[in-house]
PDB file of C-alpha atoms in Angstrom:
ATOM      1  CA  UNK S  22      74.346  43.080   1.238  1.00  0.00           C
ATOM      2  CA  UNK S  23      75.705  46.572   0.748  1.00  0.00           C
ATOM      3  CA  UNK S  24      73.114  47.228  -1.932  1.00  0.00           C
ATOM      4  CA  UNK S  25      70.260  45.984   0.371  1.00  0.00           C
ATOM      5  CA  UNK S  26      71.574  48.158   3.034  1.00  0.00           C
ATOM      6  CA  UNK S  27      71.272  51.085   0.764  1.00  0.00           C
ATOM      7  CA  UNK S  28      68.008  50.400  -0.465  1.00  0.00           C
ATOM      8  CA  UNK S  29      66.645  50.073   2.984  1.00  0.00           C
ATOM      9  CA  UNK S  30      67.830  53.543   3.500  1.00  0.00           C
ATOM     10  CA  UNK S  31      66.034  56.258   1.512  1.00  0.00           C
ATOM     11  CA  UNK S  32      64.797  59.649   1.960  1.00  0.00           C
ATOM     12  CA  UNK S  33      61.717  61.414   1.224  1.00  0.00           C
ATOM     13  CA  UNK S  34      59.951  64.759   1.178  1.00  0.00           C
ATOM     14  CA  UNK S  35      57.237  66.333  -0.425  1.00  0.00           C
ATOM     15  CA  UNK S  36      59.639  69.122  -1.725  1.00  0.00           C
ATOM     16  CA  UNK S  37      62.494  67.382  -3.382  1.00  0.00           C
ATOM     17  CA  UNK S  38      65.606  69.249  -2.866  1.00  0.00           C
ATOM     18  CA  UNK S  39      68.641  68.758  -5.261  1.00  0.00           C
ATOM     19  CA  UNK S  40      71.375  67.936  -2.832  1.00  0.00           C
ATOM     20  CA  UNK S  41      72.550  64.426  -3.028  1.00  0.00           C
ATOM     21  CA  UNK S  42      72.540  62.292   0.120  1.00  0.00           C
ATOM     22  CA  UNK S  43      75.093  62.859   2.656  1.00  0.00           C
ATOM     23  CA  UNK S  44      76.546  65.795   0.589  1.00  0.00           C
ATOM     24  CA  UNK S  45      77.745  66.336  -2.883  1.00  0.00           C
ATOM     25  CA  UNK S  46      81.262  65.077  -2.391  1.00  0.00           C
ATOM     26  CA  UNK S  47      80.835  61.873  -0.419  1.00  0.00           C
ATOM     27  CA  UNK S  48      81.312  59.002  -0.657  1.00  0.00           C
ATOM     28  CA  UNK S  49      83.650  59.468  -3.663  1.00  0.00           C
ATOM     29  CA  UNK S  50      85.357  56.258  -3.453  1.00  0.00           C
ATOM     30  CA  UNK S  51      84.515  52.953  -5.286  1.00  0.00           C
ATOM     31  CA  UNK S  52      82.052  50.852  -3.676  1.00  0.00           C
ATOM     32  CA  UNK S  53      81.462  53.544  -0.958  1.00  0.00           C
ATOM     33  CA  UNK S  54      78.056  53.734   0.491  1.00  0.00           C
ATOM     34  CA  UNK S  55      76.207  56.157   3.108  1.00  0.00           C
ATOM     35  CA  UNK S  56      73.176  56.759   4.668  1.00  0.00           C
ATOM     36  CA  UNK S  57      71.499  59.970   6.157  1.00  0.00           C
ATOM     37  CA  UNK S  58      68.471  60.868   8.006  1.00  0.00           C
ATOM     38  CA  UNK S  59      67.189  64.446   7.937  1.00  0.00           C
ATOM     39  CA  UNK S  60      64.473  66.235   9.622  1.00  0.00           C
ATOM     40  CA  UNK S  61      62.979  69.153   7.731  1.00  0.00           C
ATOM     41  CA  UNK S  62      60.306  71.786   8.795  1.00  0.00           C
ATOM     42  CA  UNK S  63      58.621  73.683   6.037  1.00  0.00           C
ATOM     43  CA  UNK S  64      55.041  74.668   5.357  1.00  0.00           C
ATOM     44  CA  UNK S  65      54.070  74.126   8.951  1.00  0.00           C
ATOM     45  CA  UNK S  66      54.953  70.481   8.253  1.00  0.00           C
ATOM     46  CA  UNK S  67      57.689  68.247   9.523  1.00  0.00           C
ATOM     47  CA  UNK S  68      59.266  65.643   7.339  1.00  0.00           C
ATOM     48  CA  UNK S  69      61.682  62.945   8.122  1.00  0.00           C
ATOM     49  CA  UNK S  70      63.967  61.875   5.152  1.00  0.00           C
ATOM     50  CA  UNK S  71      66.026  58.854   4.899  1.00  0.00           C
ATOM     51  CA  UNK S  72      68.626  58.844   2.249  1.00  0.00           C
ATOM     52  CA  UNK S  73      71.036  56.439   0.885  1.00  0.00           C
ATOM     53  CA  UNK S  74      73.783  56.567  -1.654  1.00  0.00           C
ATOM     54  CA  UNK S  75      75.933  53.903  -3.115  1.00  0.00           C
ATOM     55  CA  UNK S  76      79.128  54.911  -5.358  1.00  0.00           C
ATOM     56  CA  UNK S  77      79.991  52.205  -7.861  1.00  0.00           C
ATOM     57  CA  UNK S  78      82.985  54.453  -8.924  1.00  0.00           C
ATOM     58  CA  UNK S  79      83.713  58.089  -8.556  1.00  0.00           C
ATOM     59  CA  UNK S  80      81.959  58.908 -11.830  1.00  0.00           C
ATOM     60  CA  UNK S  81      78.657  56.876 -11.053  1.00  0.00           C
ATOM     61  CA  UNK S  82      76.463  56.874  -8.024  1.00  0.00           C
ATOM     62  CA  UNK S  83      73.004  55.829  -7.145  1.00  0.00           C
ATOM     63  CA  UNK S  84      70.862  57.542  -4.595  1.00  0.00           C
ATOM     64  CA  UNK S  85      67.574  56.975  -3.018  1.00  0.00           C
ATOM     65  CA  UNK S  86      65.499  59.508  -1.042  1.00  0.00           C
ATOM     66  CA  UNK S  87      62.342  58.601   0.880  1.00  0.00           C
ATOM     67  CA  UNK S  88      60.198  61.026   2.771  1.00  0.00           C
ATOM     68  CA  UNK S  89      57.947  60.350   5.748  1.00  0.00           C
ATOM     69  CA  UNK S  90      55.503  62.737   7.160  1.00  0.00           C
ATOM     70  CA  UNK S  91      52.412  62.622   9.294  1.00  0.00           C
ATOM     71  CA  UNK S  92      52.663  58.815   9.571  1.00  0.00           C
ATOM     72  CA  UNK S  93      52.885  58.396   5.904  1.00  0.00           C
ATOM     73  CA  UNK S  94      55.612  57.539   3.360  1.00  0.00           C
ATOM     74  CA  UNK S  95      55.959  60.040   0.508  1.00  0.00           C
ATOM     75  CA  UNK S  96      57.147  59.625  -3.069  1.00  0.00           C
ATOM     76  CA  UNK S  97      60.689  58.087  -3.133  1.00  0.00           C
ATOM     77  CA  UNK S  98      63.205  59.551  -5.642  1.00  0.00           C
ATOM     78  CA  UNK S  99      65.774  57.486  -7.178  1.00  0.00           C
ATOM     79  CA  UNK S 100      68.614  59.072  -9.012  1.00  0.00           C
ATOM     80  CA  UNK S 101      71.871  58.220 -10.710  1.00  0.00           C
ATOM     81  CA  UNK S 102      74.550  61.032 -10.507  1.00  0.00           C
ATOM     82  CA  UNK S 103      77.097  60.798 -13.172  1.00  0.00           C
ATOM     83  CA  UNK S 104      80.169  62.877 -12.375  1.00  0.00           C
ATOM     84  CA  UNK S 105      83.197  64.024 -14.108  1.00  0.00           C
ATOM     85  CA  UNK S 106      86.003  65.100 -11.765  1.00  0.00           C
ATOM     86  CA  UNK S 107      88.931  67.153 -12.269  1.00  0.00           C
ATOM     87  CA  UNK S 108      91.758  67.255  -9.764  1.00  0.00           C
ATOM     88  CA  UNK S 109      94.461  69.824  -9.927  1.00  0.00           C
ATOM     89  CA  UNK S 110      96.763  70.450  -6.989  1.00  0.00           C
ATOM     90  CA  UNK S 111      94.836  71.939  -4.161  1.00  0.00           C
ATOM     91  CA  UNK S 112      91.579  72.012  -6.075  1.00  0.00           C
ATOM     92  CA  UNK S 113      89.054  69.552  -7.043  1.00  0.00           C
ATOM     93  CA  UNK S 114      85.897  70.019  -8.951  1.00  0.00           C
ATOM     94  CA  UNK S 115      83.185  67.970 -10.782  1.00  0.00           C
ATOM     95  CA  UNK S 116      80.368  68.340 -13.226  1.00  0.00           C
ATOM     96  CA  UNK S 117      77.408  66.241 -12.608  1.00  0.00           C
ATOM     97  CA  UNK S 118      74.512  65.082 -14.733  1.00  0.00           C
ATOM     98  CA  UNK S 119      71.804  63.413 -12.709  1.00  0.00           C
ATOM     99  CA  UNK S 120      68.845  61.673 -14.232  1.00  0.00           C
ATOM    100  CA  UNK S 121      66.046  60.918 -11.605  1.00  0.00           C
ATOM    101  CA  UNK S 122      62.604  59.372 -11.201  1.00  0.00           C
ATOM    102  CA  UNK S 123      60.051  60.251  -8.473  1.00  0.00           C
ATOM    103  CA  UNK S 124      58.112  57.083  -7.789  1.00  0.00           C
ATOM    104  CA  UNK S 125      54.523  56.807  -6.591  1.00  0.00           C
ATOM    105  CA  UNK S 126      55.496  55.124  -3.348  1.00  0.00           C
ATOM    106  CA  UNK S 127      53.286  57.558  -1.241  1.00  0.00           C
ATOM    107  CA  UNK S 128      50.220  55.895  -2.712  1.00  0.00           C
ATOM    108  CA  UNK S 129      49.511  57.801  -5.839  1.00  0.00           C
ATOM    109  CA  UNK S 130      50.023  56.671  -9.506  1.00  0.00           C
ATOM    110  CA  UNK S 131      52.052  59.333 -11.070  1.00  0.00           C
ATOM    111  CA  UNK S 132      55.713  59.045 -12.096  1.00  0.00           C
ATOM    112  CA  UNK S 133      57.853  61.919 -12.520  1.00  0.00           C
ATOM    113  CA  UNK S 134      61.183  62.297 -14.441  1.00  0.00           C
ATOM    114  CA  UNK S 135      63.823  64.586 -13.468  1.00  0.00           C
ATOM    115  CA  UNK S 136      67.186  65.834 -14.547  1.00  0.00           C
ATOM    116  CA  UNK S 137      70.021  67.933 -12.719  1.00  0.00           C
ATOM    117  CA  UNK S 138      72.986  69.762 -14.065  1.00  0.00           C
ATOM    118  CA  UNK S 139      75.494  70.575 -11.366  1.00  0.00           C
ATOM    119  CA  UNK S 140      79.015  71.923 -10.755  1.00  0.00           C
ATOM    120  CA  UNK S 141      80.889  71.909  -7.473  1.00  0.00           C
ATOM    121  CA  UNK S 142      84.385  72.966  -6.601  1.00  0.00           C
ATOM    122  CA  UNK S 143      86.395  72.808  -3.479  1.00  0.00           C
ATOM    123  CA  UNK S 144      89.746  74.158  -2.300  1.00  0.00           C
ATOM    124  CA  UNK S 145      91.433  74.102   1.062  1.00  0.00           C
ATOM    125  CA  UNK S 146      89.315  77.120   2.087  1.00  0.00           C
ATOM    126  CA  UNK S 147      86.355  77.477  -0.194  1.00  0.00           C
ATOM    127  CA  UNK S 148      83.463  75.339  -1.375  1.00  0.00           C
ATOM    128  CA  UNK S 149      80.943  76.055  -4.026  1.00  0.00           C
ATOM    129  CA  UNK S 150      78.009  74.164  -5.429  1.00  0.00           C
ATOM    130  CA  UNK S 151      75.605  75.226  -8.312  1.00  0.00           C
ATOM    131  CA  UNK S 152      72.763  72.910  -9.297  1.00  0.00           C
ATOM    132  CA  UNK S 153      70.271  73.519 -11.781  1.00  0.00           C
ATOM    133  CA  UNK S 154      67.276  70.820 -11.791  1.00  0.00           C
ATOM    134  CA  UNK S 155      63.910  69.938 -12.871  1.00  0.00           C
ATOM    135  CA  UNK S 156      61.700  67.194 -11.435  1.00  0.00           C
ATOM    136  CA  UNK S 157      57.959  66.976 -12.155  1.00  0.00           C
ATOM    137  CA  UNK S 158      56.527  70.255 -12.535  1.00  0.00           C
ATOM    138  CA  UNK S 159      59.339  72.036 -10.571  1.00  0.00           C
ATOM    139  CA  UNK S 160      62.400  73.687 -11.901  1.00  0.00           C
ATOM    140  CA  UNK S 161      64.927  75.121  -9.503  1.00  0.00           C
ATOM    141  CA  UNK S 162      68.377  76.307  -8.867  1.00  0.00           C
ATOM    142  CA  UNK S 163      70.324  75.709  -5.687  1.00  0.00           C
ATOM    143  CA  UNK S 164      73.542  77.440  -4.916  1.00  0.00           C
ATOM    144  CA  UNK S 165      75.830  76.910  -1.960  1.00  0.00           C
ATOM    145  CA  UNK S 166      79.072  78.803  -1.505  1.00  0.00           C
ATOM    146  CA  UNK S 167      81.342  79.456   1.521  1.00  0.00           C
ATOM    147  CA  UNK S 168      84.418  78.782   3.664  1.00  0.00           C
ATOM    148  CA  UNK S 169      85.963  75.461   4.726  1.00  0.00           C
ATOM    149  CA  UNK S 170      88.059  74.969   7.856  1.00  0.00           C
ATOM    150  CA  UNK S 171      89.916  71.784   8.494  1.00  0.00           C
ATOM    151  CA  UNK S 172      91.666  70.997  11.767  1.00  0.00           C
ATOM    152  CA  UNK S 173      93.992  68.502  10.048  1.00  0.00           C
ATOM    153  CA  UNK S 174      92.818  65.712  12.642  1.00  0.00           C
ATOM    154  CA  UNK S 175      89.916  64.534  10.552  1.00  0.00           C
ATOM    155  CA  UNK S 176      87.506  67.317  11.143  1.00  0.00           C
ATOM    156  CA  UNK S 177      86.171  69.966   8.924  1.00  0.00           C
ATOM    157  CA  UNK S 178      83.581  72.820   9.209  1.00  0.00           C
ATOM    158  CA  UNK S 179      81.876  74.146   6.237  1.00  0.00           C
ATOM    159  CA  UNK S 180      80.159  77.538   6.634  1.00  0.00           C
ATOM    160  CA  UNK S 181      78.086  78.051   3.733  1.00  0.00           C
ATOM    161  CA  UNK S 182      75.350  80.445   2.487  1.00  0.00           C
ATOM    162  CA  UNK S 183      72.462  78.857   0.485  1.00  0.00           C
ATOM    163  CA  UNK S 184      70.206  80.339  -2.150  1.00  0.00           C
ATOM    164  CA  UNK S 185      67.305  78.095  -3.274  1.00  0.00           C
ATOM    165  CA  UNK S 186      64.981  79.312  -6.009  1.00  0.00           C
ATOM    166  CA  UNK S 187      62.039  77.173  -7.318  1.00  0.00           C
ATOM    167  CA  UNK S 188      59.365  77.650 -10.056  1.00  0.00           C
ATOM    168  CA  UNK S 189      56.461  75.278 -10.301  1.00  0.00           C
ATOM    169  CA  UNK S 190      52.848  75.205 -11.305  1.00  0.00           C
ATOM    170  CA  UNK S 191      51.806  76.742  -7.910  1.00  0.00           C
ATOM    171  CA  UNK S 192      54.159  79.850  -8.364  1.00  0.00           C
ATOM    172  CA  UNK S 193      57.591  80.968  -7.540  1.00  0.00           C
ATOM    173  CA  UNK S 194      59.564  81.261  -4.079  1.00  0.00           C
ATOM    174  CA  UNK S 195      63.176  82.030  -3.219  1.00  0.00           C
ATOM    175  CA  UNK S 196      64.800  80.877   0.156  1.00  0.00           C
ATOM    176  CA  UNK S 197      68.206  81.982   1.371  1.00  0.00           C
ATOM    177  CA  UNK S 198      70.133  81.366   4.652  1.00  0.00           C
ATOM    178  CA  UNK S 199      73.087  79.909   6.379  1.00  0.00           C
ATOM    179  CA  UNK S 200      74.212  76.225   6.257  1.00  0.00           C
ATOM    180  CA  UNK S 201      76.498  74.768   8.688  1.00  0.00           C
ATOM    181  CA  UNK S 202      78.258  71.328   7.895  1.00  0.00           C
ATOM    182  CA  UNK S 203      80.511  69.335  10.259  1.00  0.00           C
ATOM    183  CA  UNK S 204      82.661  66.446   9.147  1.00  0.00           C
ATOM    184  CA  UNK S 205      84.413  63.943  11.488  1.00  0.00           C
ATOM    185  CA  UNK S 206      85.921  61.156   9.860  1.00  0.00           C
ATOM    186  CA  UNK S 207      82.952  59.410   8.260  1.00  0.00           C
ATOM    187  CA  UNK S 208      80.337  61.310  10.156  1.00  0.00           C
ATOM    188  CA  UNK S 209      78.431  64.357   8.757  1.00  0.00           C
ATOM    189  CA  UNK S 210      76.151  66.916  10.553  1.00  0.00           C
ATOM    190  CA  UNK S 211      74.371  69.400   8.437  1.00  0.00           C
ATOM    191  CA  UNK S 212      72.000  72.096   9.600  1.00  0.00           C
ATOM    192  CA  UNK S 213      70.440  74.747   7.407  1.00  0.00           C
ATOM    193  CA  UNK S 214      67.871  77.517   7.970  1.00  0.00           C
ATOM    194  CA  UNK S 215      66.595  79.450   5.067  1.00  0.00           C
ATOM    195  CA  UNK S 216      64.484  82.694   5.197  1.00  0.00           C
ATOM    196  CA  UNK S 217      61.719  83.292   2.674  1.00  0.00           C
ATOM    197  CA  UNK S 218      63.027  86.086   0.665  1.00  0.00           C
ATOM    198  CA  UNK S 219      60.368  85.937  -2.117  1.00  0.00           C
ATOM    199  CA  UNK S 220      57.217  84.073  -2.126  1.00  0.00           C
ATOM    200  CA  UNK S 221      54.584  84.021  -4.988  1.00  0.00           C
ATOM    201  CA  UNK S 222      53.864  80.423  -4.457  1.00  0.00           C
ATOM    202  CA  UNK S 223      50.349  79.281  -3.299  1.00  0.00           C
ATOM    203  CA  UNK S 224      51.956  75.897  -2.024  1.00  0.00           C
ATOM    204  CA  UNK S 225      54.729  77.555   0.083  1.00  0.00           C
ATOM    205  CA  UNK S 226      54.643  79.545   3.410  1.00  0.00           C
ATOM    206  CA  UNK S 227      57.272  80.584   5.607  1.00  0.00           C
ATOM    207  CA  UNK S 228      60.890  79.662   6.483  1.00  0.00           C
ATOM    208  CA  UNK S 229      62.708  76.233   6.106  1.00  0.00           C
ATOM    209  CA  UNK S 230      64.751  74.293   8.773  1.00  0.00           C
ATOM    210  CA  UNK S 231      66.607  71.217   8.149  1.00  0.00           C
ATOM    211  CA  UNK S 232      68.917  68.995  10.503  1.00  0.00           C
ATOM    212  CA  UNK S 233      70.546  65.876   9.476  1.00  0.00           C
ATOM    213  CA  UNK S 234      73.224  63.430  10.319  1.00  0.00           C
ATOM    214  CA  UNK S 235      74.811  60.940   8.023  1.00  0.00           C
ATOM    215  CA  UNK S 236      77.598  58.217   7.793  1.00  0.00           C
ATOM    216  CA  UNK S 237      79.586  57.023   4.908  1.00  0.00           C
ATOM    217  CA  UNK S 238      81.467  53.647   4.747  1.00  0.00           C
TER     218      UNK S 238
ATOM    219  CA  UNK T  14     142.644  34.022   5.484  1.00  0.00           C
ATOM    220  CA  UNK T  15     141.712  36.984   7.959  1.00  0.00           C
ATOM    221  CA  UNK T  16     140.341  38.928   5.142  1.00  0.00           C
ATOM    222  CA  UNK T  17     138.094  36.010   3.855  1.00  0.00           C
ATOM    223  CA  UNK T  18     136.862  35.615   7.498  1.00  0.00           C
ATOM    224  CA  UNK T  19     136.109  39.357   7.779  1.00  0.00           C
ATOM    225  CA  UNK T  20     134.402  39.268   4.331  1.00  0.00           C
ATOM    226  CA  UNK T  21     132.094  36.275   5.383  1.00  0.00           C
ATOM    227  CA  UNK T  22     131.316  37.918   8.736  1.00  0.00           C
ATOM    228  CA  UNK T  23     130.159  40.969   6.955  1.00  0.00           C
ATOM    229  CA  UNK T  24     128.183  39.261   4.400  1.00  0.00           C
ATOM    230  CA  UNK T  25     126.462  37.230   7.232  1.00  0.00           C
ATOM    231  CA  UNK T  26     125.792  40.259   9.154  1.00  0.00           C
ATOM    232  CA  UNK T  27     124.344  41.998   6.129  1.00  0.00           C
ATOM    233  CA  UNK T  28     122.037  39.268   5.321  1.00  0.00           C
ATOM    234  CA  UNK T  29     121.038  38.642   8.977  1.00  0.00           C
ATOM    235  CA  UNK T  30     120.095  42.280   9.461  1.00  0.00           C
ATOM    236  CA  UNK T  31     116.284  42.816   8.645  1.00  0.00           C
ATOM    237  CA  UNK T  32     115.432  45.529   6.146  1.00  0.00           C
ATOM    238  CA  UNK T  33     114.714  48.748   7.806  1.00  0.00           C
ATOM    239  CA  UNK T  34     111.038  49.890   7.291  1.00  0.00           C
ATOM    240  CA  UNK T  35     110.810  52.345   4.337  1.00  0.00           C
ATOM    241  CA  UNK T  36     108.038  55.060   4.411  1.00  0.00           C
ATOM    242  CA  UNK T  37     106.959  57.034   1.353  1.00  0.00           C
ATOM    243  CA  UNK T  38     105.145  60.172   0.473  1.00  0.00           C
ATOM    244  CA  UNK T  39     102.821  60.444  -2.387  1.00  0.00           C
ATOM    245  CA  UNK T  40     101.699  63.663  -4.106  1.00  0.00           C
ATOM    246  CA  UNK T  41      98.078  63.630  -4.759  1.00  0.00           C
ATOM    247  CA  UNK T  42      96.112  65.954  -6.896  1.00  0.00           C
ATOM    248  CA  UNK T  43      92.803  67.191  -5.426  1.00  0.00           C
ATOM    249  CA  UNK T  44      93.135  65.991  -1.893  1.00  0.00           C
ATOM    250  CA  UNK T  45      91.972  69.050  -0.141  1.00  0.00           C
ATOM    251  CA  UNK T  46      89.469  68.054   2.763  1.00  0.00           C
ATOM    252  CA  UNK T  47      89.219  65.584   5.557  1.00  0.00           C
ATOM    253  CA  UNK T  48      86.617  63.564   3.561  1.00  0.00           C
ATOM    254  CA  UNK T  49      89.001  63.285   0.837  1.00  0.00           C
ATOM    255  CA  UNK T  50      91.562  62.065   3.199  1.00  0.00           C
ATOM    256  CA  UNK T  51      89.115  59.622   4.849  1.00  0.00           C
ATOM    257  CA  UNK T  52      88.382  58.036   1.536  1.00  0.00           C
ATOM    258  CA  UNK T  53      92.000  57.834   0.295  1.00  0.00           C
ATOM    259  CA  UNK T  54      93.131  56.436   3.637  1.00  0.00           C
ATOM    260  CA  UNK T  55      90.387  53.753   3.813  1.00  0.00           C
ATOM    261  CA  UNK T  56      91.607  52.415   0.401  1.00  0.00           C
ATOM    262  CA  UNK T  57      95.243  52.444   1.154  1.00  0.00           C
ATOM    263  CA  UNK T  58      94.932  50.817   4.468  1.00  0.00           C
ATOM    264  CA  UNK T  59      93.436  47.700   2.735  1.00  0.00           C
ATOM    265  CA  UNK T  60      96.913  47.156   1.029  1.00  0.00           C
ATOM    266  CA  UNK T  61      98.836  44.244   2.431  1.00  0.00           C
ATOM    267  CA  UNK T  62     102.176  45.974   2.605  1.00  0.00           C
ATOM    268  CA  UNK T  63     100.956  48.917   4.896  1.00  0.00           C
ATOM    269  CA  UNK T  64     102.269  48.965   8.276  1.00  0.00           C
ATOM    270  CA  UNK T  65      99.483  49.806  10.604  1.00  0.00           C
ATOM    271  CA  UNK T  66     101.683  50.514  13.613  1.00  0.00           C
ATOM    272  CA  UNK T  67     102.882  53.738  12.301  1.00  0.00           C
ATOM    273  CA  UNK T  68     101.050  57.055  11.531  1.00  0.00           C
ATOM    274  CA  UNK T  69      97.314  56.556  11.708  1.00  0.00           C
ATOM    275  CA  UNK T  70      96.899  52.863  10.884  1.00  0.00           C
ATOM    276  CA  UNK T  71      99.754  53.181   8.409  1.00  0.00           C
ATOM    277  CA  UNK T  72      98.540  56.330   6.625  1.00  0.00           C
ATOM    278  CA  UNK T  73      98.880  60.047   7.202  1.00  0.00           C
ATOM    279  CA  UNK T  74      97.244  62.601   4.932  1.00  0.00           C
ATOM    280  CA  UNK T  75      98.666  66.225   4.717  1.00  0.00           C
ATOM    281  CA  UNK T  76      95.784  68.088   3.135  1.00  0.00           C
ATOM    282  CA  UNK T  77      97.740  71.482   3.509  1.00  0.00           C
ATOM    283  CA  UNK T  78     100.205  70.225   0.903  1.00  0.00           C
ATOM    284  CA  UNK T  79      98.191  67.462  -0.810  1.00  0.00           C
ATOM    285  CA  UNK T  80     100.517  64.589   0.228  1.00  0.00           C
ATOM    286  CA  UNK T  81      99.843  61.078   1.640  1.00  0.00           C
ATOM    287  CA  UNK T  82     102.424  59.432   3.902  1.00  0.00           C
ATOM    288  CA  UNK T  83     102.510  55.781   4.069  1.00  0.00           C
ATOM    289  CA  UNK T  84     104.387  53.279   6.159  1.00  0.00           C
ATOM    290  CA  UNK T  85     105.554  50.075   4.749  1.00  0.00           C
ATOM    291  CA  UNK T  86     105.820  46.820   6.696  1.00  0.00           C
ATOM    292  CA  UNK T  87     109.361  45.381   7.474  1.00  0.00           C
ATOM    293  CA  UNK T  88     110.844  43.152   4.826  1.00  0.00           C
ATOM    294  CA  UNK T  89     107.948  43.951   2.369  1.00  0.00           C
ATOM    295  CA  UNK T  90     108.319  45.669  -0.879  1.00  0.00           C
ATOM    296  CA  UNK T  91     106.137  48.541  -1.919  1.00  0.00           C
ATOM    297  CA  UNK T  92     103.784  47.817  -4.810  1.00  0.00           C
ATOM    298  CA  UNK T  93     103.462  51.187  -6.339  1.00  0.00           C
ATOM    299  CA  UNK T  94     101.015  50.173  -9.080  1.00  0.00           C
ATOM    300  CA  UNK T  95      98.649  48.899  -6.360  1.00  0.00           C
ATOM    301  CA  UNK T  96      99.150  51.936  -4.147  1.00  0.00           C
ATOM    302  CA  UNK T  97      98.310  54.199  -7.118  1.00  0.00           C
ATOM    303  CA  UNK T  98      95.174  52.177  -7.954  1.00  0.00           C
ATOM    304  CA  UNK T  99      94.143  52.488  -4.380  1.00  0.00           C
ATOM    305  CA  UNK T 100      94.374  56.236  -4.407  1.00  0.00           C
ATOM    306  CA  UNK T 101      92.551  56.489  -7.784  1.00  0.00           C
ATOM    307  CA  UNK T 102      89.801  54.244  -6.575  1.00  0.00           C
ATOM    308  CA  UNK T 103      89.465  56.815  -3.604  1.00  0.00           C
ATOM    309  CA  UNK T 104      88.608  59.402  -6.339  1.00  0.00           C
ATOM    310  CA  UNK T 105      92.007  61.206  -6.468  1.00  0.00           C
ATOM    311  CA  UNK T 106      95.047  61.407  -8.742  1.00  0.00           C
ATOM    312  CA  UNK T 107      98.545  60.466  -7.578  1.00  0.00           C
ATOM    313  CA  UNK T 108     101.244  62.240  -9.366  1.00  0.00           C
ATOM    314  CA  UNK T 109     104.538  61.175  -7.817  1.00  0.00           C
ATOM    315  CA  UNK T 110     106.181  59.123  -5.070  1.00  0.00           C
ATOM    316  CA  UNK T 111     109.303  59.214  -3.236  1.00  0.00           C
ATOM    317  CA  UNK T 112     111.053  57.598  -0.267  1.00  0.00           C
ATOM    318  CA  UNK T 113     111.179  59.639   2.906  1.00  0.00           C
ATOM    319  CA  UNK T 114     114.598  60.342   4.200  1.00  0.00           C
ATOM    320  CA  UNK T 115     115.806  60.775   7.795  1.00  0.00           C
ATOM    321  CA  UNK T 116     115.892  64.395   7.170  1.00  0.00           C
ATOM    322  CA  UNK T 117     112.230  64.489   6.563  1.00  0.00           C
ATOM    323  CA  UNK T 118     110.754  63.331   9.816  1.00  0.00           C
ATOM    324  CA  UNK T 119     107.121  62.704  10.197  1.00  0.00           C
ATOM    325  CA  UNK T 120     106.902  65.764  12.424  1.00  0.00           C
ATOM    326  CA  UNK T 121     106.683  67.567   9.154  1.00  0.00           C
ATOM    327  CA  UNK T 122     103.241  66.242   8.705  1.00  0.00           C
ATOM    328  CA  UNK T 123     100.286  68.261   9.680  1.00  0.00           C
ATOM    329  CA  UNK T 124      98.681  66.531  12.672  1.00  0.00           C
TER     330      UNK T 124
END
């Protein structure tokens, strides 16, 4: 049932971002699962993503992302994050290696393989994520860094800054901007707005906005 | 004869008195965020010896000091192995456990 649930909720997008569904850190527990929907506006186009994640154990997850735009479903991305955690006092970190495959669910016939190498670390006050990835003709790096505030009653605010750089057959672009993340028990809300800092990409134009909400169980 | 009667009465009183609830605090490496707390609490609450009438359904997580407080049901023993397994399955590393004394009230826990 849980597996079926996850498979039903996937995400999409014509531009595949490296973030795992719901966020890098959740769900971290055995047999945990989560779903997230996100609305993304970029290149004068609005895309709705459905994303799902299932955590077999902290070191092994499976994620699925399915985009939907202009009434059409895009190419889904299936990935298997493999993580190695280190917990030390008031600090937790992990290295991640994530093979992925983009499937031609949008009507094409091309399959793409991908691989991501990531590192994230979190203390009581600071969160950082570095993700270097390649998928199809795209290679990118994504950096999140910022402050964490927890109220001790089940809620946390993450105030982050994001830098995203991509290189593909169509050129290069670099986006940067603020990210706000709010947790309340098992609910997460994430909003990000990134400005175009550099654009030499014939397939990219303008800024980027994403707003999403997810739940983990 | 009197001493024997008193001894029997004391023994009876001792046996008839239910065991007091015992709470424990576990130090857990890496538990620094509310989502960490949610995952660990979710796993611990499934254990049969947890008393849901105390704390937040039997568990309270102090992310300031990386501690997890647990409440144990009356007349039930703590299964430390199961407790540590639950915390590990939540993604974190328990390092030690000790019983809470009267001098360490739950008000010490960050709400």
